[in-house]
Coordinates of C-alpha atoms and ligand atoms in Angstrom, one line a residue:
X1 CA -10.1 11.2 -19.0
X2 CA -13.5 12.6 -18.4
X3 CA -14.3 14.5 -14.8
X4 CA -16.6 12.0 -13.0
X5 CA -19.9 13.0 -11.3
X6 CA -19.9 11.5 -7.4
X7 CA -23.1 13.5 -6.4
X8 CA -24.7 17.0 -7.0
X9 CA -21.6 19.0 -7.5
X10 CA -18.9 16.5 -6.4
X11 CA -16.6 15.3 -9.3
X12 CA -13.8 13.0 -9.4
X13 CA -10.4 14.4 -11.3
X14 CA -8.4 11.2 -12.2
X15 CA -5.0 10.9 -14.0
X16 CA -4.0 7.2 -14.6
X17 CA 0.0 6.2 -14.9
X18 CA -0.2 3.4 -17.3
X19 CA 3.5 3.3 -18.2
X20 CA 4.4 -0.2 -17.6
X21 CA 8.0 0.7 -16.5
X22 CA 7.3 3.4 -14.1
X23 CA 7.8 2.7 -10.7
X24 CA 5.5 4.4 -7.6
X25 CA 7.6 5.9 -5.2
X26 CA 10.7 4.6 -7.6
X27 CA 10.0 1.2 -6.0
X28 CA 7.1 -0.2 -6.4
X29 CA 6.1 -2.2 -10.3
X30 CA 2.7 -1.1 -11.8
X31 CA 1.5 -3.8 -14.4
X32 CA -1.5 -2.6 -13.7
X33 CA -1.4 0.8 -13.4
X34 CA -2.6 3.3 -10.9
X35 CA -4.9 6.4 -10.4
X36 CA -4.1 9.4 -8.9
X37 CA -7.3 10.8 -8.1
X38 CA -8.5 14.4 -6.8
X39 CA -11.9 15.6 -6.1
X40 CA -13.8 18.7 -6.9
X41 CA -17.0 20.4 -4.8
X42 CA -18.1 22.9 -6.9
X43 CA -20.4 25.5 -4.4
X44 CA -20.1 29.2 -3.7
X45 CA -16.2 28.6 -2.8
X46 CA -14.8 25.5 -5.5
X47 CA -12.9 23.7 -3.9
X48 CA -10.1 21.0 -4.7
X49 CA -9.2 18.4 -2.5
X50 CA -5.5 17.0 -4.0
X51 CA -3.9 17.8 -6.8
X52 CA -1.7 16.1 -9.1
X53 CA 1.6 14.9 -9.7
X54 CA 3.6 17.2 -12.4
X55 CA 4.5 14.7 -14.7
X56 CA 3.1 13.4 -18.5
X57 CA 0.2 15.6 -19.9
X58 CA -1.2 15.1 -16.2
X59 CA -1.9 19.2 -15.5
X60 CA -3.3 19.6 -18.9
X61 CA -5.3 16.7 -18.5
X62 CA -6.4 17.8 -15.0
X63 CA -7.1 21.3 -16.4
X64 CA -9.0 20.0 -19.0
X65 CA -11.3 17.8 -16.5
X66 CA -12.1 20.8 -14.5
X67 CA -13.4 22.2 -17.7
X68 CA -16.0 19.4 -17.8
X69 CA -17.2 20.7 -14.5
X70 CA -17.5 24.0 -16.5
X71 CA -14.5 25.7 -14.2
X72 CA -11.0 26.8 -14.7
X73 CA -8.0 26.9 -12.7
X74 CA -8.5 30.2 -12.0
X75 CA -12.0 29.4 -10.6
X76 CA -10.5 27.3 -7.6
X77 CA -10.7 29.0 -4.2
X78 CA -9.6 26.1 -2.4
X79 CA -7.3 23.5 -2.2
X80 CA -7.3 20.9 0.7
X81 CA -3.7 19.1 0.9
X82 CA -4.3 16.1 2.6
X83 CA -0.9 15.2 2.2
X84 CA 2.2 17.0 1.1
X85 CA 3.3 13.3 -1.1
X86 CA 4.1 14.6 -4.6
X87 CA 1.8 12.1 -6.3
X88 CA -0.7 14.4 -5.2
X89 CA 0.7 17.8 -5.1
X90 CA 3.8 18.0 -7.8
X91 CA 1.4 20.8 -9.8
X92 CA 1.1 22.8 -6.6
X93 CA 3.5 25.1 -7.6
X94 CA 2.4 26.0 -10.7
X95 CA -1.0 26.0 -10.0
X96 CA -0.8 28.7 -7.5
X97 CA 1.4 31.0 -10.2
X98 CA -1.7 30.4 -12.5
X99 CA -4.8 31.4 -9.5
X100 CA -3.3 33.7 -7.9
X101 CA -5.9 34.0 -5.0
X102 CA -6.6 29.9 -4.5
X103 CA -5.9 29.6 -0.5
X104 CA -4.6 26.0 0.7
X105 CA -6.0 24.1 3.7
X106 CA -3.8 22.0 5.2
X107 CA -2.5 20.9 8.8
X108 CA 0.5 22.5 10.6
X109 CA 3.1 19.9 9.9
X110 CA 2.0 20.3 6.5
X111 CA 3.2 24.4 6.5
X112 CA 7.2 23.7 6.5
X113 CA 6.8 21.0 3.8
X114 CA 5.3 23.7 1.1
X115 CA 7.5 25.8 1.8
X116 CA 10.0 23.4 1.2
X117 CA 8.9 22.0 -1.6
X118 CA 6.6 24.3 -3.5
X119 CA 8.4 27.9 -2.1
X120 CA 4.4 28.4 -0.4
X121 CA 4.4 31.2 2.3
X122 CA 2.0 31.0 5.2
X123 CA 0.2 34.2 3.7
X124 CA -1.9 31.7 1.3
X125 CA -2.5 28.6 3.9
X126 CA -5.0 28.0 5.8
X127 CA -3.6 25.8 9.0
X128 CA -6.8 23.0 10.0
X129 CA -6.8 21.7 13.5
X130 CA -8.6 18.6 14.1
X131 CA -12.5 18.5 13.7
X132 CA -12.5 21.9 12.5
X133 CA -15.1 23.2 10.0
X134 CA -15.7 25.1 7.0
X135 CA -19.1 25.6 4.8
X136 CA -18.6 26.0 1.5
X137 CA -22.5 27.1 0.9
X138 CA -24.4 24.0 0.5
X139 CA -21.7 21.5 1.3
X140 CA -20.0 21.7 4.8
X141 CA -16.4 20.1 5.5
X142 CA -14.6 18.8 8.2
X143 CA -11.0 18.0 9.0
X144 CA -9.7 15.0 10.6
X145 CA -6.0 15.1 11.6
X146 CA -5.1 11.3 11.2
X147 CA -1.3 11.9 11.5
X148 CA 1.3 8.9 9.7
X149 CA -1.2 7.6 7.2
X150 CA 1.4 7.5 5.8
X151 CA 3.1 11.1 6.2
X152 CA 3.5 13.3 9.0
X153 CA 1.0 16.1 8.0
X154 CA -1.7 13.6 7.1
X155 CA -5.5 14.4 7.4
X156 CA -8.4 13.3 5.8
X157 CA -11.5 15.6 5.0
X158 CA -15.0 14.8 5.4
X159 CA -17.9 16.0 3.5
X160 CA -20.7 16.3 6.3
X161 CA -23.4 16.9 3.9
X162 CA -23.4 13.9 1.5
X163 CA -21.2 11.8 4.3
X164 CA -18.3 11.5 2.3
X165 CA -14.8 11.0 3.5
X166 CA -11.9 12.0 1.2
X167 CA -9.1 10.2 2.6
X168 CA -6.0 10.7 0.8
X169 CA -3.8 7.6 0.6
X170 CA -6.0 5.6 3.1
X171 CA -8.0 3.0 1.5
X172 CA -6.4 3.5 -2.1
X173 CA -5.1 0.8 -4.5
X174 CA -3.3 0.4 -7.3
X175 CA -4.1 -0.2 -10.7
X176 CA -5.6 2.2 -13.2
X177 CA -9.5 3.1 -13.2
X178 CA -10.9 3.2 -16.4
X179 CA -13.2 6.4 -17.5
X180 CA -16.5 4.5 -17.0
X181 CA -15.5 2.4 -14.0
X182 CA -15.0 5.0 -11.1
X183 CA -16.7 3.4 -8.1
X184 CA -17.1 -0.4 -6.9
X185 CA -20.9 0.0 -7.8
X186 CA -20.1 0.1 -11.4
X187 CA -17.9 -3.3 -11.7
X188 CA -17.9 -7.0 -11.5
X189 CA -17.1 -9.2 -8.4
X190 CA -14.2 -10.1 -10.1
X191 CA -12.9 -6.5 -10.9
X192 CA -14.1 -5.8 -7.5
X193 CA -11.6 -8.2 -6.3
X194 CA -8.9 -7.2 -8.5
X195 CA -9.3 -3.7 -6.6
X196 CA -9.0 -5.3 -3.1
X197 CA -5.7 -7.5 -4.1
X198 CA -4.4 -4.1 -5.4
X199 CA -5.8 -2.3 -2.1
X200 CA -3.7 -5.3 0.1
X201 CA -0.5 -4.6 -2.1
X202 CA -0.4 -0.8 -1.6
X203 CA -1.1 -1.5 2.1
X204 CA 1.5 -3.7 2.7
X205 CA 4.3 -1.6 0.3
X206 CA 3.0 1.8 1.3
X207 CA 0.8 2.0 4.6
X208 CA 2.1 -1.3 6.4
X209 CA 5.1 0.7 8.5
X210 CA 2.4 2.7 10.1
X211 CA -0.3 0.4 10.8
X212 CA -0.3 1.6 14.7
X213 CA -1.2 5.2 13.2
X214 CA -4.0 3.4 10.7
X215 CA -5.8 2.3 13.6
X216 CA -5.6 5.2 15.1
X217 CA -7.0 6.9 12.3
X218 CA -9.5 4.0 11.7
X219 CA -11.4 5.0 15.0
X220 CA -11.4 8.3 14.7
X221 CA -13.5 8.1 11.1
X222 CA -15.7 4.6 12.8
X223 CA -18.1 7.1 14.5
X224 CA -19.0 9.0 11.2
X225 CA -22.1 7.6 9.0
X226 CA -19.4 7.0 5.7
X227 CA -21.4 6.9 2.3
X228 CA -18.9 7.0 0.3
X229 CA -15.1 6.8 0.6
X230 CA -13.3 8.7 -1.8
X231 CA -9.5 7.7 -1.8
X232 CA -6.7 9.3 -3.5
X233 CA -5.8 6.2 -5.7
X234 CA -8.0 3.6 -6.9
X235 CA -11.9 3.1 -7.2
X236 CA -14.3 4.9 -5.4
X237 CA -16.0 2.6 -2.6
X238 CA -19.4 3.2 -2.6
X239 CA -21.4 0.0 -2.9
X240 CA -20.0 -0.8 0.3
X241 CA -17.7 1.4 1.9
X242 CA -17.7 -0.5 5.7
X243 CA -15.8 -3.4 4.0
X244 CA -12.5 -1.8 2.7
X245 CA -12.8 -0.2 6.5
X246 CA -13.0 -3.6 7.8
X247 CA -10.3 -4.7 5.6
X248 CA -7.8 -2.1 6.4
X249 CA -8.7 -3.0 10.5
X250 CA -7.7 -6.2 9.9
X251 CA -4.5 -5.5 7.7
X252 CA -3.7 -3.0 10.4
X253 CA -4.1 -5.5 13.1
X254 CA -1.8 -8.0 11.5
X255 CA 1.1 -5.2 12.5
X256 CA 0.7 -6.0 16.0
X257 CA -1.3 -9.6 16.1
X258 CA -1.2 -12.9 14.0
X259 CA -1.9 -13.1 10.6
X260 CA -4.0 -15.4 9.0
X261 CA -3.0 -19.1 9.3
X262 CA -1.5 -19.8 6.3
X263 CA 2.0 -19.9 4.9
X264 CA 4.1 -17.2 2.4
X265 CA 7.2 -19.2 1.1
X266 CA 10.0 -17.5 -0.7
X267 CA 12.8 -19.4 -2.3
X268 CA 16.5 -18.6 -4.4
X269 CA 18.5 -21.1 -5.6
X270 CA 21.8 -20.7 -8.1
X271 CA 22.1 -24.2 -9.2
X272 CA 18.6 -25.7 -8.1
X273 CA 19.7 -28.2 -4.9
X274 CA 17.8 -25.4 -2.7
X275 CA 14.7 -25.3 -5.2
X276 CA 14.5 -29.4 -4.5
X277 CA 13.4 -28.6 -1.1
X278 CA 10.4 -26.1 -2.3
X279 CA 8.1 -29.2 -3.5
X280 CA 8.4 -31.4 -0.6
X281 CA 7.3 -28.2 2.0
X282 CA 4.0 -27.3 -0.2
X283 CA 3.4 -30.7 0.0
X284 CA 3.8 -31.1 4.0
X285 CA 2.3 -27.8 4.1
X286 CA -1.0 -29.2 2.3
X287 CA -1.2 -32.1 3.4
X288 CA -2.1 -30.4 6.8
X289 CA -4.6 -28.4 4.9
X290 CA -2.3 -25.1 5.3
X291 CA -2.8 -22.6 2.2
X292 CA 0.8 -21.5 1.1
X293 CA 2.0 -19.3 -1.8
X294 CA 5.2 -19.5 -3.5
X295 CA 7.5 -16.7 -4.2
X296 CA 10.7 -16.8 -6.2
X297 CA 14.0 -14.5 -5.9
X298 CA 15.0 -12.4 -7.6
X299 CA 12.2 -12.9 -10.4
X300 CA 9.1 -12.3 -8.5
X301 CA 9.2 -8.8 -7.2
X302 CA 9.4 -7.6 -3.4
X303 CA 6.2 -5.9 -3.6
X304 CA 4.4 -8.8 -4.5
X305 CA 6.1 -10.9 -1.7
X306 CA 5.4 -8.0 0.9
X307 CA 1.7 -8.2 -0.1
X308 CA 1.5 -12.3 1.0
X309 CA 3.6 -12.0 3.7
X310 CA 2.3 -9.2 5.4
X311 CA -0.9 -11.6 6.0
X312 CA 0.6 -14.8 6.7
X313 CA 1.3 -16.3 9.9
X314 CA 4.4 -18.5 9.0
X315 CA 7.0 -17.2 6.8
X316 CA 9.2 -20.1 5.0
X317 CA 12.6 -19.1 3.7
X318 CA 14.4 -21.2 1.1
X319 CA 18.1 -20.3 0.0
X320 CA 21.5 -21.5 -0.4
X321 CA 25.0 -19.6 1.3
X322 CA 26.7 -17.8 -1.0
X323 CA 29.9 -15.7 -0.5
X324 CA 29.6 -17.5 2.8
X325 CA 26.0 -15.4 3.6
X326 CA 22.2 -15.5 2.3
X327 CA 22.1 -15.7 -1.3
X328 CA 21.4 -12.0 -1.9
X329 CA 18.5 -11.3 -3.6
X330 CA 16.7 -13.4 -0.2
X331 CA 19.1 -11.0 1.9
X332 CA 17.0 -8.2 0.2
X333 CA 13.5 -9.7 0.6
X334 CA 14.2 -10.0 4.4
X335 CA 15.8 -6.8 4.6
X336 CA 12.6 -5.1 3.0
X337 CA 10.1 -7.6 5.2
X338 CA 11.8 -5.7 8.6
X339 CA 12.1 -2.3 7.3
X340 CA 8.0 -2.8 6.9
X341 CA 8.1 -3.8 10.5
X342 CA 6.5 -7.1 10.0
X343 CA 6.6 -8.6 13.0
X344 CA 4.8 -11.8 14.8
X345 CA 5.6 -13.8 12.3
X346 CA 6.7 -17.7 12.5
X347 CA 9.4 -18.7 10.5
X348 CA 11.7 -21.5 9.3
X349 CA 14.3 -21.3 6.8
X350 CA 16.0 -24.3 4.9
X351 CA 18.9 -24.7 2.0
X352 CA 21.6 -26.0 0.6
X353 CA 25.5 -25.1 1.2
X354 CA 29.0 -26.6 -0.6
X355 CA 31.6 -25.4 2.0
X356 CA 31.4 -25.0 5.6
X357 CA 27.6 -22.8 4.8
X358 CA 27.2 -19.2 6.6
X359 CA 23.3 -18.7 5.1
X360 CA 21.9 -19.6 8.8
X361 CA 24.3 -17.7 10.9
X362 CA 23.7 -14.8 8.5
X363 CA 19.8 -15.4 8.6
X364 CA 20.2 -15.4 12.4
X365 CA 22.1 -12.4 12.9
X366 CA 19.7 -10.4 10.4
X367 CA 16.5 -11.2 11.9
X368 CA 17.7 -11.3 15.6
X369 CA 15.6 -8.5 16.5
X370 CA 12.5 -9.0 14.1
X371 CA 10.2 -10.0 16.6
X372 CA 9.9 -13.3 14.4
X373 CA 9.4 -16.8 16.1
X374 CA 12.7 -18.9 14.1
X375 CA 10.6 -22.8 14.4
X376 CA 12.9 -24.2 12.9
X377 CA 15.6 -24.7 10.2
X378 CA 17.1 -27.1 8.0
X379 CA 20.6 -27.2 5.9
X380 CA 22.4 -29.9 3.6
X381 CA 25.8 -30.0 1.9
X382 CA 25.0 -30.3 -2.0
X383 CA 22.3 -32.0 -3.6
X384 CA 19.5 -33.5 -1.1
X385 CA 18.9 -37.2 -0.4
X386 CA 16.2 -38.7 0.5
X387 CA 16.7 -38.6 3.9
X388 CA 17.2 -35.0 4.0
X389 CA 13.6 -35.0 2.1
X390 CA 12.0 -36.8 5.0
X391 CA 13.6 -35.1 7.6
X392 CA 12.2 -32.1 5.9
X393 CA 8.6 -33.0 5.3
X394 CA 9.0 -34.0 9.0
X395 CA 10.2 -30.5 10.1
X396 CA 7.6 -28.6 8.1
X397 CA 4.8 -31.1 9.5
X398 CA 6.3 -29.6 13.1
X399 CA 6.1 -26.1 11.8
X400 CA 3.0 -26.4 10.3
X401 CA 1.3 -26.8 13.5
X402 CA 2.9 -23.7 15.1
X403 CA 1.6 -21.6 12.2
X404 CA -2.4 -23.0 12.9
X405 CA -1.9 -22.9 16.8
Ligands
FMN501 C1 29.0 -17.8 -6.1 C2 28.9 -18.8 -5.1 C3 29.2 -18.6 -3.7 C4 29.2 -19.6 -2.8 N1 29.5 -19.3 -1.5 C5 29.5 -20.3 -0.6 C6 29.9 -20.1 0.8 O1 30.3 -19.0 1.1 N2 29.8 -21.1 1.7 C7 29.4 -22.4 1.3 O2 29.3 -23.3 2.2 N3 29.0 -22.6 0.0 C8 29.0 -21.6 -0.9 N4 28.7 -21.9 -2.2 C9 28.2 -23.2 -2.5 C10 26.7 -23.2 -2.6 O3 26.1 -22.9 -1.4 C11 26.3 -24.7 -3.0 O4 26.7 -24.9 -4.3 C12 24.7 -24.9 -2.9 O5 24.5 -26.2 -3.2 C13 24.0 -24.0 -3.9 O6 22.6 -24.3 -3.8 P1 21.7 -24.0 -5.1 O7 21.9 -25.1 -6.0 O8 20.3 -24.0 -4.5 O9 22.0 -22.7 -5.6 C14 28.8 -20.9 -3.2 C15 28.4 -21.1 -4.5 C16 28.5 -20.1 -5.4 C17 28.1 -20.4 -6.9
FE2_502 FE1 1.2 9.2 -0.2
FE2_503 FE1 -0.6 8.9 -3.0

């Protein structure tokens, strides 16, 4: 990769993982890819705002980028840790054996984490408080504590000059950003979109747990006159930097509010008599004009699922009992659903059982303190009749007009 010019002096550093069987965080899949972006102001102090993860060719790759802005690692006097997340900061270490007079800015919180992680003293940081300022020369920064998104010590910092907010994680996506792509002003509307489903992924997989913080953090940043947004993963939002605000109020806001009225349905099935059931609800569902998308355990992965449901007002779950509870890999998907603290959500749950069942009372027990609405819920012993597909379709129809009321 080539260090990519942002404005007079402001570069962009980018790394992208493109190994198709690495996971982010160990979790999350990346078909796609993803960018782990720093940024560099180049002034009377150079400064670095994130780092990089130590892993690949990624420091001598970095190294070599800040050569295209015609500096060395030695030439940094700065480095601005938004956040302490090793995606961003796993060369830390090594970079301060190699400059041995670079000073980090970071927030308090952010102190006992490099020294826990990187062995950093407090003789080389630089502790921010909140709105606090610092001119470079011809650039002028501030810091923003915006605490949670998504770790602890979390702030963004904003370049007062060009109106510029570097803000870490906030507002990042997945998938890898090609050389000569860099911002949303230099793609398609379909590309452009692609970005945004990525942006909506990471949300709900990385960010969702914290949404109360997010919009916390959104009003702080609303009174500042944002140019450009400069996130720590992903494109650089620049055409338009108000929407991917707009769209992170909104994905924060389905945390504590509705989502939009439309359905997420996730089905298992060993033997297929539960999978039966899964063409008879999208067709109740659409007959009533209700969008729904259609997940399938174990093969479609958590992540994805997260994404749709996080946004969707009714949640449909489709398994059979087995061992006399869920069918596991559903067990999982729910499990991960709460842990995200997804909450407001209408839900009915359907399947098939051979014995005396256990699915429901299981389902019950698990989500008895989700916050969820349970509409409604329907079970048959073996293969479904026809009656049990009416009764169905008749069920959903019901449902289906507590998800759009
Ligand atoms: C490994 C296994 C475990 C099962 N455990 C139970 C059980 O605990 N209780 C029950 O009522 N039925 C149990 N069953 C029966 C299934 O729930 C039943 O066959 C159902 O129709 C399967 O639905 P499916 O075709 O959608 O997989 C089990 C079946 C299998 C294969
Ligand atoms: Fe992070
Ligand atoms: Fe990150």
């Amino acid at each position: 990769m080539n260090a990519q010019k942002i404005a007079d002096d402001i570069y962009r550093i980018a790394v992208n993982i493109e190994d198709r069987d690495y996971r982010f965080e160990g979790i999350w899949p990346l078909p796609n890819g993803i960018s782990i972006n720093a940024y560099l102001i180049r002034d009377e102090k150079n400064v670095l705002i994130d780092l990089t993860q130590d892993i690949m060719d990624f420091p001598r790759d970095f190294s070599a980028q800040l050569g295209d802005a015609s500096l060395s690692v030695e030439d940094i006097d700065i480095v601005v840790v938004n956040h302490m997340e090793p995606d961003h900061t796993g060369w830390l270490r090594e970079f301060c054996a190699r400059n041995s007079k670079a000073v980090i800015y970071c927030s308090e919180k952010a102190v006992p984490l490099l020294a826990a992680f990187m062995g950093i003293g407090a003789g080389r940081i630089v502790v921010v408080t909140d709105g606090m300022t610092l001119s470079l020369g011809r650039h002028e920064l501030q810091f923003f504590s915006t605490p949670n998104i998504h770790w602890p010590e979390t702030i963004m910092t904003w370049e007062r000059t060009r109106g510029i907010l570097f803000s870490g994680d906030a507002f990042g996506s997945y998938g890898s950003v090609p050389a000569d792509v860099m911002s949303d002003g230099r793609i398609t509307a379909e590309r452009r979109r692609f970005y945004l489903d990525e942006a909506r992924r990471y949300y709900a997989n990385i960010v969702a747990t914290f949404s109360a913080s997010v919009l916390k953090g959104i009003e702080k940043i609303a009174r500042l006159d944002i140019r450009i947004i400069c996130p720590s993963h992903g494109i650089v939002w620049q055409e338009r930097p108000g929407e991917i605000v707009e769209e992170y109020r909104r994905l924060a806001g389905y945390g504590s509010g509705p989502g939009e009225r439309e359905v997420t349905l996730v089905w298992g099935s060993m033997y297929g008599n539960t999978e039966k059931a899964v063409g008879t609800i999208t067709d109740a569902l659409r007959a009533r004009g209700i969008p729904v998308r259609v997940f399938h355990v174990p093969a479609d992965d958590v992540s994805y699922i997260l994404a749709s449901a996080w946004r969707s007002n009714g949640l449909i779950f489709c398994m059979p009992t087995y061992d006399y509870q869920m069918f596991p890999p559903m067990a999982h998907v729910i499990d991960e659903l709460l842990r995200k603290r997804m909450r407001n959500k209408k839900v009915f749950r359907c399947g098939s059982y051979g014995w005396v069942g256990g699915a429901q009372k299981d389902f019950l027990a698990m989500t008895e303190k989700s916050g969820w609405e349970i509409c409604g819920s329907y079970e048959w012993k073996g293969a479904m009749t026809g009656q049990d597909h009416g009764t169905l379709r008749r069920l959903v129809g019901e449902f289906a007009d507590r998800v759009i009321a």
